[in-house]
CSV table of C-alpha atoms in Angstrom, one decimal:
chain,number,residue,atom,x,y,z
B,1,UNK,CA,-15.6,-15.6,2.9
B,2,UNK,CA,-11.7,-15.2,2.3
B,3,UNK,CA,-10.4,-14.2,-1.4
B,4,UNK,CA,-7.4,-12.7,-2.9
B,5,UNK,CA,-6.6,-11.3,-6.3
B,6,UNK,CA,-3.0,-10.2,-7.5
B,7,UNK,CA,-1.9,-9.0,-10.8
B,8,UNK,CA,-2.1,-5.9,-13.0
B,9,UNK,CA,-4.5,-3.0,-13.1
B,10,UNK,CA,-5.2,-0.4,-16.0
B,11,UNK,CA,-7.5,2.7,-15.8
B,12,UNK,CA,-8.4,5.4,-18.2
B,13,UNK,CA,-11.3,8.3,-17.9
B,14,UNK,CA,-11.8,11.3,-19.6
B,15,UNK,CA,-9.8,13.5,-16.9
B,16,UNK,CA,-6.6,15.4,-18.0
B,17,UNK,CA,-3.3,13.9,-17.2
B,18,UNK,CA,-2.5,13.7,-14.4
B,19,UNK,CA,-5.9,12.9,-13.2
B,20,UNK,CA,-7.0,15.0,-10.2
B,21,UNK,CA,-8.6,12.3,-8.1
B,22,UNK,CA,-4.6,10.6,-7.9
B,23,UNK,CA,-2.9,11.3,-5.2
B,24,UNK,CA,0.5,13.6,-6.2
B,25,UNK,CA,3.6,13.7,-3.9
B,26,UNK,CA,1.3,12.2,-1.2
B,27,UNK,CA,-1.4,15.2,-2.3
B,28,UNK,CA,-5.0,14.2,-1.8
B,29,UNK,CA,-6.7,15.0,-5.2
B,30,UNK,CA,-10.1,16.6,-5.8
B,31,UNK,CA,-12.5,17.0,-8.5
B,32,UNK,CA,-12.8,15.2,-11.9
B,33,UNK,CA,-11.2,18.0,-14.7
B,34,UNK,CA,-14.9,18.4,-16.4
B,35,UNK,CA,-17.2,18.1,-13.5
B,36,UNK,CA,-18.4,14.4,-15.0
B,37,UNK,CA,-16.0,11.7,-15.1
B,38,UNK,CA,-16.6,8.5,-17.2
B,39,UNK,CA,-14.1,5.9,-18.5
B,40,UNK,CA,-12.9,2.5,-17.8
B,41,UNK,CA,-11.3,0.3,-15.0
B,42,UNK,CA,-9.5,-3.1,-16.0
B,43,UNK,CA,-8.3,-5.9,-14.1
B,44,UNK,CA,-6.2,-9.0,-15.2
B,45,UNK,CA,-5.8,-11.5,-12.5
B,46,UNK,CA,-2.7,-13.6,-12.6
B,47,UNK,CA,-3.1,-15.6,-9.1
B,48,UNK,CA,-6.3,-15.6,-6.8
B,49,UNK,CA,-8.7,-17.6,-5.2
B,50,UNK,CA,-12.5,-17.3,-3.4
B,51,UNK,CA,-13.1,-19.5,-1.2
B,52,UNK,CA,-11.1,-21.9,-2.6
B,53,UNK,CA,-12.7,-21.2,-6.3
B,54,UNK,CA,-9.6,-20.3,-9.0
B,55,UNK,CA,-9.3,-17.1,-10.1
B,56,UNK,CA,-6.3,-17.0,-12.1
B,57,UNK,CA,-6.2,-15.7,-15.8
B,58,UNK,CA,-9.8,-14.3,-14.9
B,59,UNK,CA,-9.8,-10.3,-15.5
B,60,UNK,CA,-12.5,-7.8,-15.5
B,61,UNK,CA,-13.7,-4.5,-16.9
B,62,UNK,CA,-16.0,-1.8,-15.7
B,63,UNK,CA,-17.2,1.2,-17.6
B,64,UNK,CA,-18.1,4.3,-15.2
B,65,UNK,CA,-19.6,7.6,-15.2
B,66,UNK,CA,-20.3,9.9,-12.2
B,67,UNK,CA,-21.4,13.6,-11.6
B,68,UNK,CA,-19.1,15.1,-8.9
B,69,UNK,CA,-22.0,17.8,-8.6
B,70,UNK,CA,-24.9,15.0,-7.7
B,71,UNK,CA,-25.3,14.7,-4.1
B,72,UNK,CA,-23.1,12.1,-3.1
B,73,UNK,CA,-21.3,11.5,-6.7
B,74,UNK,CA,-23.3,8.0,-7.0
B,75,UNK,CA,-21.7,5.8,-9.7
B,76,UNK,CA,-23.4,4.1,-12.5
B,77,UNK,CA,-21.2,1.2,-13.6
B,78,UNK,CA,-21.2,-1.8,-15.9
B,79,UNK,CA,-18.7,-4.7,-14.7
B,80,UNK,CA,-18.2,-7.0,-17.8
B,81,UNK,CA,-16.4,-10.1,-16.4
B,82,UNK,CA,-14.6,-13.1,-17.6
B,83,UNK,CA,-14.2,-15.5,-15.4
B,84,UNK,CA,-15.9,-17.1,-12.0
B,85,UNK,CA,-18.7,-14.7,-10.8
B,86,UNK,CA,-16.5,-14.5,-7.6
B,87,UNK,CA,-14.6,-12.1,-9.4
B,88,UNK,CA,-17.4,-9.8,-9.8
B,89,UNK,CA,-18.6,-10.3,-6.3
B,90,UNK,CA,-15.2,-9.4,-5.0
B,91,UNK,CA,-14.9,-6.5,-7.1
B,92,UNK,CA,-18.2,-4.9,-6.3
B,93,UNK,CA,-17.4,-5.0,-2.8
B,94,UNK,CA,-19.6,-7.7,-1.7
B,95,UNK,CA,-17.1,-10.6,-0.2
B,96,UNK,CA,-16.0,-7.1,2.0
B,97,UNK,CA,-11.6,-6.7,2.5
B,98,UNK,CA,-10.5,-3.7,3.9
B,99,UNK,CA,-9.0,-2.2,1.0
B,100,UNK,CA,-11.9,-3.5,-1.9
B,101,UNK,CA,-14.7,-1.6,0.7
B,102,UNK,CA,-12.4,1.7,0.3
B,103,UNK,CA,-13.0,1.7,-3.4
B,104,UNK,CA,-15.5,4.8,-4.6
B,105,UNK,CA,-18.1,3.2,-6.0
B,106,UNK,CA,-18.6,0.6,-3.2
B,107,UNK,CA,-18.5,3.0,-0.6
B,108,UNK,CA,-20.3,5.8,-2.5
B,109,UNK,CA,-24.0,5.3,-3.9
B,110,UNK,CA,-24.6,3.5,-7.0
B,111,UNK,CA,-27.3,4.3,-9.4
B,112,UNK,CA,-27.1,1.3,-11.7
B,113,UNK,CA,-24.9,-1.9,-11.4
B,114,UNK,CA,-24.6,-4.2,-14.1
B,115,UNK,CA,-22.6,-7.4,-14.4
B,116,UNK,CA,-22.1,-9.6,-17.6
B,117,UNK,CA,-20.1,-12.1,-18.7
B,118,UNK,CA,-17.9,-11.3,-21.4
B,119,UNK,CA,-14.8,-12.9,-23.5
B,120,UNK,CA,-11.9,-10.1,-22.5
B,121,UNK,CA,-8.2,-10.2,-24.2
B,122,UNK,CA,-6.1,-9.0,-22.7
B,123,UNK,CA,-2.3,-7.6,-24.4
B,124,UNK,CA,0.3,-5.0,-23.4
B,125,UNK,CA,-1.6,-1.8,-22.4
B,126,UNK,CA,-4.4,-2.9,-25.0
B,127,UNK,CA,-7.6,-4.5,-23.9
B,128,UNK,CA,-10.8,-5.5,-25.7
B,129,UNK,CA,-14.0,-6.5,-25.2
B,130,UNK,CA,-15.5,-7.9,-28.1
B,131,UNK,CA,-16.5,-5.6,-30.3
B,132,UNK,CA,-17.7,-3.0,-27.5
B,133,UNK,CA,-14.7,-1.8,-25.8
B,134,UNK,CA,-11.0,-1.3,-27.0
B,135,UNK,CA,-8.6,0.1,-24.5
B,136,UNK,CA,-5.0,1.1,-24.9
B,137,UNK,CA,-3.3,3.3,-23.3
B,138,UNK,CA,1.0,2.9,-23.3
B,139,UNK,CA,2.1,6.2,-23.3
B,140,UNK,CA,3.5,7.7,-19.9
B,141,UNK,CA,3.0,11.1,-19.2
B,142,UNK,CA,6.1,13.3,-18.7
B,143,UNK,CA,6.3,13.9,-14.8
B,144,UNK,CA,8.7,14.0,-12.0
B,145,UNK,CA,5.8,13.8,-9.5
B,146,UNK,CA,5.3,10.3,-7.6
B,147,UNK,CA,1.5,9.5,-8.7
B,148,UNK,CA,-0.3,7.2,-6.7
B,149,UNK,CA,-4.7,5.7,-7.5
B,150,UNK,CA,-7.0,4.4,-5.1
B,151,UNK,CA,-8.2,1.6,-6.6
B,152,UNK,CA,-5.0,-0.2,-6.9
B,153,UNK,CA,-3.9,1.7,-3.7
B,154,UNK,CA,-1.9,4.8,-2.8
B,155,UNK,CA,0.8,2.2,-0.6
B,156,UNK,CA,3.0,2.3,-3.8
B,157,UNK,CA,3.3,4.4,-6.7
B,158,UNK,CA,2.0,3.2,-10.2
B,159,UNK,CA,2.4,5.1,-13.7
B,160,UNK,CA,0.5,8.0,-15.4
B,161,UNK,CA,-0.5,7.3,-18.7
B,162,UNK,CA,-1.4,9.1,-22.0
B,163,UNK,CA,-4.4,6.9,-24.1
B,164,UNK,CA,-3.6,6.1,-27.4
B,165,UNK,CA,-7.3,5.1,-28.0
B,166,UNK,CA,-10.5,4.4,-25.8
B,167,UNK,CA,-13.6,3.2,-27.6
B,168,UNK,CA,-16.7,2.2,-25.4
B,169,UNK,CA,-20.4,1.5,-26.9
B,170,UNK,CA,-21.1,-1.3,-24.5
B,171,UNK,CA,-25.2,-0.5,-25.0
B,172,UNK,CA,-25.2,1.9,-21.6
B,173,UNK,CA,-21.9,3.9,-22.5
B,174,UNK,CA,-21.1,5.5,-25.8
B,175,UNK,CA,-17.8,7.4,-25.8
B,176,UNK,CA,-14.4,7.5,-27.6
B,177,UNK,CA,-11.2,9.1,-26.0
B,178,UNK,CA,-8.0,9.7,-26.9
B,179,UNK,CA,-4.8,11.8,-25.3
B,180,UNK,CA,-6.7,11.9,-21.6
B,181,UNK,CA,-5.2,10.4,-18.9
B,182,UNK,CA,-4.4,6.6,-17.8
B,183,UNK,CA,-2.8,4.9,-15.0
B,184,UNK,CA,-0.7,1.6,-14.3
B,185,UNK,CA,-0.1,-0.4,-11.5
B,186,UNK,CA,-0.1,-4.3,-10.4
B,187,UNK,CA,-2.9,-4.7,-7.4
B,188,UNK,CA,-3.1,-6.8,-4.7
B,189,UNK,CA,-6.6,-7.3,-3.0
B,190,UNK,CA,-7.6,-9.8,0.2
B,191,UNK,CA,-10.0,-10.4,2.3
């Protein structure tokens, strides 16, 4: 099954910038700051295709937490999608690319996946979910460091951010953030 996504990816958790798990002048990161990490992933696609099936314009959220002291680290994860189902499949790392079954929670144990539909919009740093997620995060953090994430990859360098505001109560995570860390970067996933 052959895909590609391209376009531009936005993270925040509840880690102090700059998050430990990014890689920092080509430094390998480490633990989450508090232990637990939790937040949310985002993904707007502006060109891609599965297996012929459009993807463009789609885009995709996923709210997170993991333990780094549980065996493993398994993630529980809730993947709110709007778009083709494709996108989902790709994202959970079931239509396989190199890169996509690199990303920690297809490659670590999961202890609950859930997928939805949902109606995302999408604006500059700011990202919404209905009336169960708010996002926005536009601030970069003061650093001379180069700053580079897994899930968008560590071949380039992105941006470390500063959330404005992070509001999640998406009926399996309830949590609000604000002044923890962020990060910026277009992606570019294949099969």
């Amino acid at each position: 099954m052959s895909f590609r996504i391209a376009g531009h990816y936005l993270e925040v958790c509840n880690c102090e910038a700059i998050c430990p798990c990014r890689r920092i002048n080509g430094v390998p990161g480490g633990r989450s700051t508090y232990g637990v990490c939790f937040g949310a992933l985002t993904w707007r696609v502006a060109e891609g295709q599965a297996d012929g099936v459009d993807l463009s314009g789609s885009g995709a959220v996923m709210t997170f937490s993991y333990d780094d002291d549980e065996i493993g680290s398994p993630w529980t994860l809730v993947l709110h999608v709007d778009g083709p189902a494709e996108l989902g499949e790709i994202l959970l790392g079931r239509r396989g690319g190199e890169h996509v079954l690199e990303l920690p929670w297809v490659r670590k144990p999961t202890t609950s996946v859930e997928v939805r539909e949902a109606e995302i919009e999408f604006g500059a740093g700011d990202i919404r979910v209905g009336g169960e997620i708010h996002v926005r995060a536009t601030e970069p953090y003061r650093t001379d460091a180069t700053v580079s994430c897994i899930v968008p990859g560590h071949d380039r360098f992105g941006t470390e951010l500063v959330n404005e505001e992070v509001v999640v109560d998406d009926g399996r995570f309830s949590f609000e953030l604000r002044g923890t860390c962020g990060f910026e970067r277009d992606f570019d996933y294949s099969s």
